[in-house]
C-alpha atoms as a printed R data frame, in Angstrom:
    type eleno elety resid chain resno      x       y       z
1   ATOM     1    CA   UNK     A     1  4.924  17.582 -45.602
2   ATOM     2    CA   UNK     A     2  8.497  17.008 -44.358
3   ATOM     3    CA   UNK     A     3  8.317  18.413 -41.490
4   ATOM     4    CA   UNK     A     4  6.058  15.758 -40.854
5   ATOM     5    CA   UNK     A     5  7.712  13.339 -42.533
6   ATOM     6    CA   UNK     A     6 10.653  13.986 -39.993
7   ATOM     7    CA   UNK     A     7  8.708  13.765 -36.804
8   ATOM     8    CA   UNK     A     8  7.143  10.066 -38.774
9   ATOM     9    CA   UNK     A     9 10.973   9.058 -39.005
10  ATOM    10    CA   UNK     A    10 12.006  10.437 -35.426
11  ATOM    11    CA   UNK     A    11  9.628   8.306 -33.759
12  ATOM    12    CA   UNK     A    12 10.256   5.320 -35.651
13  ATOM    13    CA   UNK     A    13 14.040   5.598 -34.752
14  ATOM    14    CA   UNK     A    14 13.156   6.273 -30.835
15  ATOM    15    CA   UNK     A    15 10.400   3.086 -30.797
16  ATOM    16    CA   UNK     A    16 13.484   1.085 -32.519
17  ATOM    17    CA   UNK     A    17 15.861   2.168 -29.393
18  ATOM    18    CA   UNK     A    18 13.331   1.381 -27.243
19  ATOM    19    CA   UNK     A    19 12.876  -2.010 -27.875
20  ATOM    20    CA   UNK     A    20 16.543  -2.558 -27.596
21  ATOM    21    CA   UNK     A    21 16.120  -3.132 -23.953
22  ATOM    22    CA   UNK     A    22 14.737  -6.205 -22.189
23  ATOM    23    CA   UNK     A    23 11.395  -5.644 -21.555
24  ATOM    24    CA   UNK     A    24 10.267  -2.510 -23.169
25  ATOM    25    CA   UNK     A    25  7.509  -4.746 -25.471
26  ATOM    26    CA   UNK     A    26  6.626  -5.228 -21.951
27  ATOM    27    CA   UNK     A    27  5.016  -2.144 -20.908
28  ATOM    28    CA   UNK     A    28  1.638  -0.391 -21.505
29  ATOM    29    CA   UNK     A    29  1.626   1.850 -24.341
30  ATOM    30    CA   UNK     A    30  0.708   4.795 -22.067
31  ATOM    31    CA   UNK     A    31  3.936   4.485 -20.675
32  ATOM    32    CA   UNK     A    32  6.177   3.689 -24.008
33  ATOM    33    CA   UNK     A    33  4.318   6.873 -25.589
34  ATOM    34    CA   UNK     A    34  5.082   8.989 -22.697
35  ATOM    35    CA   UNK     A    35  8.695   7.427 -22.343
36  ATOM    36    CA   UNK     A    36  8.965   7.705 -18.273
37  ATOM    37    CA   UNK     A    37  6.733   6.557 -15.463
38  ATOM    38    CA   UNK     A    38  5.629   8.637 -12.738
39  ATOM    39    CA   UNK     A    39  6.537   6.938  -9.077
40  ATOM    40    CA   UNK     A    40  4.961   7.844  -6.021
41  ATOM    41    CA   UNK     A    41  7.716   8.312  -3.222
42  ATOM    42    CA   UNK     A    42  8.192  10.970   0.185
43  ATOM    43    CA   UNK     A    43 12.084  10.379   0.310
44  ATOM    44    CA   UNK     A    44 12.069  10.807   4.292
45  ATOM    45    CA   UNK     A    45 12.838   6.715   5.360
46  ATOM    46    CA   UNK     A    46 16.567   6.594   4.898
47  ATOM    47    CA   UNK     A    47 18.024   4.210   3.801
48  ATOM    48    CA   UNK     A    48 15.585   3.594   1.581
49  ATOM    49    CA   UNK     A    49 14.675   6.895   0.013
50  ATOM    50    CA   UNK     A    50 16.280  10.395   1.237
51  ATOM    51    CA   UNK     A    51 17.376  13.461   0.234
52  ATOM    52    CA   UNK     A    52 21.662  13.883   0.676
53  ATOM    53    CA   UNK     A    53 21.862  16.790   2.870
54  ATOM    54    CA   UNK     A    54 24.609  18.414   1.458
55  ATOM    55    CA   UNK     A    55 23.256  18.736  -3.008
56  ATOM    56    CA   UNK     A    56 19.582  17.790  -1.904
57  ATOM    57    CA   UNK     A    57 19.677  14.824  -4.754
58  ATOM    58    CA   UNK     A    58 17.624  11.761  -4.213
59  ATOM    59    CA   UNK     A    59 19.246   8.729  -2.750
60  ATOM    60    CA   UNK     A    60 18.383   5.107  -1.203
61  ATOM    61    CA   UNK     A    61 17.930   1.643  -2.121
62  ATOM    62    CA   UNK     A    62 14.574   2.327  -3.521
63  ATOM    63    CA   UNK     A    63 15.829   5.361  -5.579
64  ATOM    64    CA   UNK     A    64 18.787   2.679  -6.890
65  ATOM    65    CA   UNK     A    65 16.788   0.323  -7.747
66  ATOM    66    CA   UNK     A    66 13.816   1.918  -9.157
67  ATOM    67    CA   UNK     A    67 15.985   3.595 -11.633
68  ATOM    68    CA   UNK     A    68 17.805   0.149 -12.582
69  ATOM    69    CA   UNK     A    69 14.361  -1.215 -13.252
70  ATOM    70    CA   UNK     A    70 13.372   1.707 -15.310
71  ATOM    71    CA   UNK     A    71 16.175   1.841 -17.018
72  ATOM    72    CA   UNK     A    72 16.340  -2.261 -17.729
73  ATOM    73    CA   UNK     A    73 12.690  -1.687 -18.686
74  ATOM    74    CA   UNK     A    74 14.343   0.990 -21.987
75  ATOM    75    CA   UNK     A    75 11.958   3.926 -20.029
76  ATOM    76    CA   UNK     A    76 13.176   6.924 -17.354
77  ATOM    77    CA   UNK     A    77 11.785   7.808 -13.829
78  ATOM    78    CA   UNK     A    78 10.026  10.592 -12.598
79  ATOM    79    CA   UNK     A    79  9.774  10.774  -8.929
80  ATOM    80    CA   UNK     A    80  6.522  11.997  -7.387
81  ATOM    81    CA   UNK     A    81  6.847  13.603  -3.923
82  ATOM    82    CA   UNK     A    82  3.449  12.552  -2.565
83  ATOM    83    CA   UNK     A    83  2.785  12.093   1.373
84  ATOM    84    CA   UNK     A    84  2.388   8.214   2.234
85  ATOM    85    CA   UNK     A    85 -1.192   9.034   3.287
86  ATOM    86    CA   UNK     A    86 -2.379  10.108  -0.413
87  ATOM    87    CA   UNK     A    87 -0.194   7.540  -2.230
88  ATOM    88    CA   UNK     A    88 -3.203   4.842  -2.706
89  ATOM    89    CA   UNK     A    89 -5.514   7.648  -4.017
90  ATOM    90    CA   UNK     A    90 -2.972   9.267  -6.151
91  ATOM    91    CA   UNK     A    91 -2.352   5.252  -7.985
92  ATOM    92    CA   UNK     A    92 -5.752   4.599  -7.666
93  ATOM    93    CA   UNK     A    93 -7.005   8.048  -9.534
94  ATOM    94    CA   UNK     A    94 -3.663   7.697 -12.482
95  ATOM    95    CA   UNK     A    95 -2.019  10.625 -11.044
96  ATOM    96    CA   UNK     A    96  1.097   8.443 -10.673
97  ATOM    97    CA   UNK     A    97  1.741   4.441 -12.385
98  ATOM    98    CA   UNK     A    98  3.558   2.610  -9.403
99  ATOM    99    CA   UNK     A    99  4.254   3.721  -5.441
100 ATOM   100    CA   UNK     A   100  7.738   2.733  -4.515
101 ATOM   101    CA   UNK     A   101  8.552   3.738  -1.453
102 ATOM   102    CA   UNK     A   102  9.604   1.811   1.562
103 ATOM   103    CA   UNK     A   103  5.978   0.491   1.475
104 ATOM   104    CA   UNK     A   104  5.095  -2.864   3.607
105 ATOM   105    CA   UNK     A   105  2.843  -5.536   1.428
106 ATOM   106    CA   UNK     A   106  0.085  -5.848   3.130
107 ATOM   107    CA   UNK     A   107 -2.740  -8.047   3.158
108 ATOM   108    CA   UNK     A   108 -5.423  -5.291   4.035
109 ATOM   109    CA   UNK     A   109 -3.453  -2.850   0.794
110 ATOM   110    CA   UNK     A   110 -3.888  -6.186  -1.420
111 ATOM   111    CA   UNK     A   111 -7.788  -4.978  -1.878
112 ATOM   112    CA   UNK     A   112 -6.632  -1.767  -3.824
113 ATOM   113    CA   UNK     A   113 -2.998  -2.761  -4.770
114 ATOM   114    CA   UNK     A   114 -0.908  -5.712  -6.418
115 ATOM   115    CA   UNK     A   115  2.715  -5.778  -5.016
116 ATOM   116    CA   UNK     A   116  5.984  -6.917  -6.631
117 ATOM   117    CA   UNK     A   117  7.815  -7.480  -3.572
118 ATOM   118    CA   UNK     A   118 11.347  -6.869  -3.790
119 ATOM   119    CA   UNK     A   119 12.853  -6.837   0.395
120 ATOM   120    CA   UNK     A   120 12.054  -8.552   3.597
121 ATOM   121    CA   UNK     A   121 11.874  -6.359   6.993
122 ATOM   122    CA   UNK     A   122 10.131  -6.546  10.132
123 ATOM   123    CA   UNK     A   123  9.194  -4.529  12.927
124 ATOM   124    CA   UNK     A   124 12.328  -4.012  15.458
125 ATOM   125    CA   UNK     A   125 12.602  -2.919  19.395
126 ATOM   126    CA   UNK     A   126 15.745  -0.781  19.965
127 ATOM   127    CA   UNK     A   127 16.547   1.688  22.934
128 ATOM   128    CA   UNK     A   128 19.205   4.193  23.924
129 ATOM   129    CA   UNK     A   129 22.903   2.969  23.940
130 ATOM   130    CA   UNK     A   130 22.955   3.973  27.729
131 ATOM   131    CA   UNK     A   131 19.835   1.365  28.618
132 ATOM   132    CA   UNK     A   132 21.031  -1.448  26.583
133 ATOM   133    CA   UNK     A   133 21.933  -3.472  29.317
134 ATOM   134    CA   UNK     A   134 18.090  -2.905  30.804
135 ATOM   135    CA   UNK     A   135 16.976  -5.011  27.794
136 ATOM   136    CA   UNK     A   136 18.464  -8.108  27.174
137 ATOM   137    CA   UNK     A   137 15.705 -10.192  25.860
138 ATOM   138    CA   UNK     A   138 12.144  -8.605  24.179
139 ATOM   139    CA   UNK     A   139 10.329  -9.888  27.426
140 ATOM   140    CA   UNK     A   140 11.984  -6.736  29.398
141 ATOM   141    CA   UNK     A   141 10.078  -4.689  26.912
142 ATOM   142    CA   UNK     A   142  6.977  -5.913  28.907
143 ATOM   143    CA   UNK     A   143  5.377  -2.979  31.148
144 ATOM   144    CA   UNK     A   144  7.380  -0.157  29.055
145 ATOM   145    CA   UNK     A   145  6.441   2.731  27.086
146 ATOM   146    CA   UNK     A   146  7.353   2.014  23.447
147 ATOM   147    CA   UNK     A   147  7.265   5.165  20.794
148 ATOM   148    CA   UNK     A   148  6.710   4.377  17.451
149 ATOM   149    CA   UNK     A   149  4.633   6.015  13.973
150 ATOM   150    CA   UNK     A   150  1.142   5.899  14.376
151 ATOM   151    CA   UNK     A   151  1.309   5.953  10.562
152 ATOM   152    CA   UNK     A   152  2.641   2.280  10.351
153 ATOM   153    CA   UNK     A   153  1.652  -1.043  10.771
154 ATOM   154    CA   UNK     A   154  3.759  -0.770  13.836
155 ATOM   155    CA   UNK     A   155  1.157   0.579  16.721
156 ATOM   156    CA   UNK     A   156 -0.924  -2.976  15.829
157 ATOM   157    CA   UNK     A   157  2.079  -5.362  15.499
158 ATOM   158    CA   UNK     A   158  3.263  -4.654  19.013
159 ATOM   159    CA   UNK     A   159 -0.008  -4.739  20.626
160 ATOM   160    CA   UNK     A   160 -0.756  -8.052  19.332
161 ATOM   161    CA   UNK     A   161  2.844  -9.668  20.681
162 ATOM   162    CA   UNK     A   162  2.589  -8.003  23.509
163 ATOM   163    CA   UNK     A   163 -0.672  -9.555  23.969
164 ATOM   164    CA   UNK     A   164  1.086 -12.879  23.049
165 ATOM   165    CA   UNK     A   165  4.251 -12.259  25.162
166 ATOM   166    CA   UNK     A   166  3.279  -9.831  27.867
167 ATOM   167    CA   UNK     A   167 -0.176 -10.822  28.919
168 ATOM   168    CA   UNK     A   168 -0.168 -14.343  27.958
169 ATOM   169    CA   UNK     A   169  2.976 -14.708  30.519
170 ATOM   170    CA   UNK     A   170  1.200 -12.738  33.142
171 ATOM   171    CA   UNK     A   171  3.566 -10.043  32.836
172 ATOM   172    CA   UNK     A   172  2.091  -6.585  32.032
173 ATOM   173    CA   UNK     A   173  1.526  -4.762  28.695
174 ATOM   174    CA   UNK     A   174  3.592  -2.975  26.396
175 ATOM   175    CA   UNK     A   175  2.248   1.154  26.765
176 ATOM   176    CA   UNK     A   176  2.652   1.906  22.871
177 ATOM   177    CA   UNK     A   177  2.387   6.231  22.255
178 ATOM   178    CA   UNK     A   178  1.693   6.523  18.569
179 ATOM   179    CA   UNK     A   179  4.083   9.579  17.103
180 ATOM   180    CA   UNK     A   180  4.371  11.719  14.656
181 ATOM   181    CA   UNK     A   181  6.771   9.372  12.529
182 ATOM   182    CA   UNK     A   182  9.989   7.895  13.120
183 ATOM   183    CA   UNK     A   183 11.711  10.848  13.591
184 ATOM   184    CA   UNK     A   184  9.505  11.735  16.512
185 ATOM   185    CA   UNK     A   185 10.108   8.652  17.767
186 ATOM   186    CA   UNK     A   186 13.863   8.633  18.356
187 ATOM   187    CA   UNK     A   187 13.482  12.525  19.550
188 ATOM   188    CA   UNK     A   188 11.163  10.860  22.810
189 ATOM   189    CA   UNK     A   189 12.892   8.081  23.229
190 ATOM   190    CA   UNK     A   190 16.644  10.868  23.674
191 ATOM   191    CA   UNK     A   191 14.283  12.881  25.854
192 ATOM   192    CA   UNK     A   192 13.456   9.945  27.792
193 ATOM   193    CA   UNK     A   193  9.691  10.273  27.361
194 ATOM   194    CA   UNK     A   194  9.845   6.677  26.280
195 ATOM   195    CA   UNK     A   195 11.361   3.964  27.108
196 ATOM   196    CA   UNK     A   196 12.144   2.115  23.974
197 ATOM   197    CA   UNK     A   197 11.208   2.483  20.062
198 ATOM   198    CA   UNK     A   198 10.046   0.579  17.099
199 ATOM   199    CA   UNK     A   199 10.950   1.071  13.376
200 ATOM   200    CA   UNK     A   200 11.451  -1.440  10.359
201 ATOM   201    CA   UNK     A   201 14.294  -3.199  10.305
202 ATOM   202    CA   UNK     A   202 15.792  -1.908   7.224
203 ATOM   203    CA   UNK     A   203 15.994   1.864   8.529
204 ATOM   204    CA   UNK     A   204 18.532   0.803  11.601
205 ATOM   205    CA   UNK     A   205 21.863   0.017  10.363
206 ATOM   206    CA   UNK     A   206 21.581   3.273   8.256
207 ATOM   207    CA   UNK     A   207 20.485   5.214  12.001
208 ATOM   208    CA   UNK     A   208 23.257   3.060  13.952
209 ATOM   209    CA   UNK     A   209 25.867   4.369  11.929
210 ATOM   210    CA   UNK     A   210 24.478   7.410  11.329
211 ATOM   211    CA   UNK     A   211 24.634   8.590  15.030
212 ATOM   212    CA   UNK     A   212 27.082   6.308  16.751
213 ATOM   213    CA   UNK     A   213 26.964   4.877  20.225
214 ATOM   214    CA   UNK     A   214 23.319   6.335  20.478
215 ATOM   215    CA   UNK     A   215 20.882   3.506  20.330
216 ATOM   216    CA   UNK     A   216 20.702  -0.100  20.819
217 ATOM   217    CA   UNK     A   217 18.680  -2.783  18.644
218 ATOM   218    CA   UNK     A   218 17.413  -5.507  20.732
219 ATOM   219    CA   UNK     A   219 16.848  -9.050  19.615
220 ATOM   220    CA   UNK     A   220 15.474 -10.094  16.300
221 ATOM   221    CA   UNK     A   221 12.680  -8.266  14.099
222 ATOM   222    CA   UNK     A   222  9.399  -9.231  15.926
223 ATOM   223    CA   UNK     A   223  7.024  -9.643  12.949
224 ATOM   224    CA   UNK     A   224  8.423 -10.779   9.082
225 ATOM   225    CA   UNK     A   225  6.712  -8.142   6.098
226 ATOM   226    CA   UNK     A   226  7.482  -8.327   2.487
227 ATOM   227    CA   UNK     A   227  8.403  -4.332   1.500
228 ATOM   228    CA   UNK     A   228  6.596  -4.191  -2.397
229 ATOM   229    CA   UNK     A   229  6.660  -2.175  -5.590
230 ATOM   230    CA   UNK     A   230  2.387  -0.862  -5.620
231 ATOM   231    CA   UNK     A   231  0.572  -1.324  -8.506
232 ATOM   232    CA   UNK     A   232 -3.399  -0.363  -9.344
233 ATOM   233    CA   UNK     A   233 -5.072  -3.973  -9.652
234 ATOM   234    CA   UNK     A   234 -6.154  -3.180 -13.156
235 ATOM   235    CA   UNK     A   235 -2.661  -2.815 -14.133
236 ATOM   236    CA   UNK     A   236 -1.279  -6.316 -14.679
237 ATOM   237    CA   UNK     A   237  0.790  -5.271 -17.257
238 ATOM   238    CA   UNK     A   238  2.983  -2.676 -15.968
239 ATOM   239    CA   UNK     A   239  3.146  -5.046 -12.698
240 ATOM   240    CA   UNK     A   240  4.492  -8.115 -14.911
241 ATOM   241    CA   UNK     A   241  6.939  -5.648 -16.428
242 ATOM   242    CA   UNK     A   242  8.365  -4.881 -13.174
243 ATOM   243    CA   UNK     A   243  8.557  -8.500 -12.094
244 ATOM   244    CA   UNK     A   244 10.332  -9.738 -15.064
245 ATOM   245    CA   UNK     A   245 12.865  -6.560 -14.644
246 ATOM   246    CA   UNK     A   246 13.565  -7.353 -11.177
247 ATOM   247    CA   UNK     A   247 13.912 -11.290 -12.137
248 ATOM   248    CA   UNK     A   248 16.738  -9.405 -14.860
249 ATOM   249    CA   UNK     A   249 18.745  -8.155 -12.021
250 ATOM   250    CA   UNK     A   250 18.500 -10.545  -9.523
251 ATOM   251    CA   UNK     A   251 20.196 -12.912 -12.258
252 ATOM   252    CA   UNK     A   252 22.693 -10.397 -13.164
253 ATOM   253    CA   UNK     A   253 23.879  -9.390  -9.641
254 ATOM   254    CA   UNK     A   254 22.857  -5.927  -9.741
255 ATOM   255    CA   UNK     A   255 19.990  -6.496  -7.452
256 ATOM   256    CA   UNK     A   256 22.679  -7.658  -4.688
257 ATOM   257    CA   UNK     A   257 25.044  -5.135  -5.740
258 ATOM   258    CA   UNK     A   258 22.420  -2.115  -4.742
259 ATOM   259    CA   UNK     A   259 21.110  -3.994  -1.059
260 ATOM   260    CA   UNK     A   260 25.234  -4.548  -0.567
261 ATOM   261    CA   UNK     A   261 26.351  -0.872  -0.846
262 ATOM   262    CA   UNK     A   262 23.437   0.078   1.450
263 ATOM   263    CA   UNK     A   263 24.687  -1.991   4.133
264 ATOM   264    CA   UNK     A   264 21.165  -4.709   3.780
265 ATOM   265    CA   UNK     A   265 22.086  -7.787   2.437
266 ATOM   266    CA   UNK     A   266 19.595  -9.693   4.566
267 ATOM   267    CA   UNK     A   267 16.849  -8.384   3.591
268 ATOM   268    CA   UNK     A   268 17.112  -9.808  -0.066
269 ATOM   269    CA   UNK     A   269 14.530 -11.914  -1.551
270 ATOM   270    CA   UNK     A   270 15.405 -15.316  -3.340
271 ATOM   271    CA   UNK     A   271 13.226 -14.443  -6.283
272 ATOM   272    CA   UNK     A   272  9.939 -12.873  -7.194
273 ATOM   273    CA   UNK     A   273  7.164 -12.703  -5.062
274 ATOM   274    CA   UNK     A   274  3.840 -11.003  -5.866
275 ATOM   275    CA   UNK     A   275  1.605 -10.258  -2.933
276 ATOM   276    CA   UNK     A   276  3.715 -12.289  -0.980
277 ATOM   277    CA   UNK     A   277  3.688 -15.254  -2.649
278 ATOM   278    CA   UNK     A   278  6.577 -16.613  -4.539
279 ATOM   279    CA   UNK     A   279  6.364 -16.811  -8.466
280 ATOM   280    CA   UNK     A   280  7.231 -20.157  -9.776
């Protein structure tokens, strides 16, 4: 009998502490009783998630600010290493409660998914340091070979503007090679095998500084995406959680603060959007 008694009283005391923090009334009981939720993220997209070469722990604006939400939302974080191809399936089937993980919000993922959407990026031409001066303007891209993931939104995006600015001008199209990821990417474009690359936005500053006087990012982002927290459809809950955590720390500066020490303060939102649209 006291035995039980105890465990009676040690879960009282533990639902007290959680509701000490903003929004834990907030959350589905599945996740109160468990006291964590279980995110879906590969950390290979650096800046955004990544593992620090040197003590292997996670890092990256998404790893920051997924464990400020958590943690404004009175619960903990357990990160799910799950490839980007089997994140959907994994939310979709409960294996994990959210995917947050450098993940564009898009209309075709809005069938399965409901996004909180929490940066701006866009799809971005850049080329070696040494060719810079080959490409001036995104026209000159016109007639090139352009490496990029096949596993993006990427390989579509530049077909259809160079469609719009290749073709349309009379000038010939962009040759886009599909690769392996990101990483393959840069590797063809040092080799030479291509003549330019595309990745999002967000990921260059981090690369740039990374590995000085190496590439070059030419012009402007070419396309405009939303990058969102993923949430199963049926789980409006959890997702209104999340929004009114992230509305928390945009108004207390710590939303800033993370985007600011990763070098990306213009890719911050001006308040919540869910599936790209903004939440009045």
């Amino acid at each position: 009998m006291g035995n039980h008694m105890n465990k009676h009283l040690a879960m009282v005391a533990v639902t007290c502490l959680a509701a000490t923090s903003v929004n834990a009334e907030g959350l589905p009981e599945r996740i109160k009783s468990a006291g964590k939720v279980i995110v879906a993220n590969q950390p290979n997209y650096p800046p955004m998630e990544y593992k620090d070469p040197a003590t292997n722990e996670l890092m990256g604006v998404d790893i920051d600010l997924g464990l400020a939400l958590a943690k404004q939302l009175g619960t903990t974080v357990e990160w799910a290493d799950i490839g980007f191809e089997q994140m959907i399936s994994s939310l979709t089937t409960g294996r994990v409660d959210l995917i947050h993980s450098g993940m564009s919000d898009l209309p075709k993922r809005r069938d399965t998914l409901d996004f909180v959407d929490y940066m701006k990026s866009g799809a971005q031409f850049y080329t070696t340091f040494a060719r810079k001066d080959e490409f001036k303007t995104l026209p000159n891209f016109c007639g090139k070979t352009v490496g990029m993931s096949r596993r993006t939104s990427f390989p579509d995006e530049t077909v259809k503007w160079s469609a719009a600015n290749c073709e349309a001008a009379g000038l010939p199209a962009i040759k886009v090679v599909g690769t392996e990821g990101s990483a393959d990417a840069r590797a063809q474009l040092k080799q030479g095998r291509v003549d330019a690359a595309v990745q999002g936005s967000e990921t260059l500053p981090y690369l740039l500084n990374l590995e000085k006087n190496t590439y070059a990012v030419v012009g402007e982002p070419f396309t405009a995406v939303y990058q969102g927290i993923g949430f199963a459809k049926k789980d409006t809950e959890l997702r209104d959680a999340y929004a009114a955590a992230l509305q928390a720390l945009i108004d207390s500066g710590e939303y800033k603060a993370i985007f600011a020490k990763h070098g990306l303060e213009g890719t911050l939102l001006d308040g919540i959007y869910i599936n790209g649209n903004a939440v009045k």
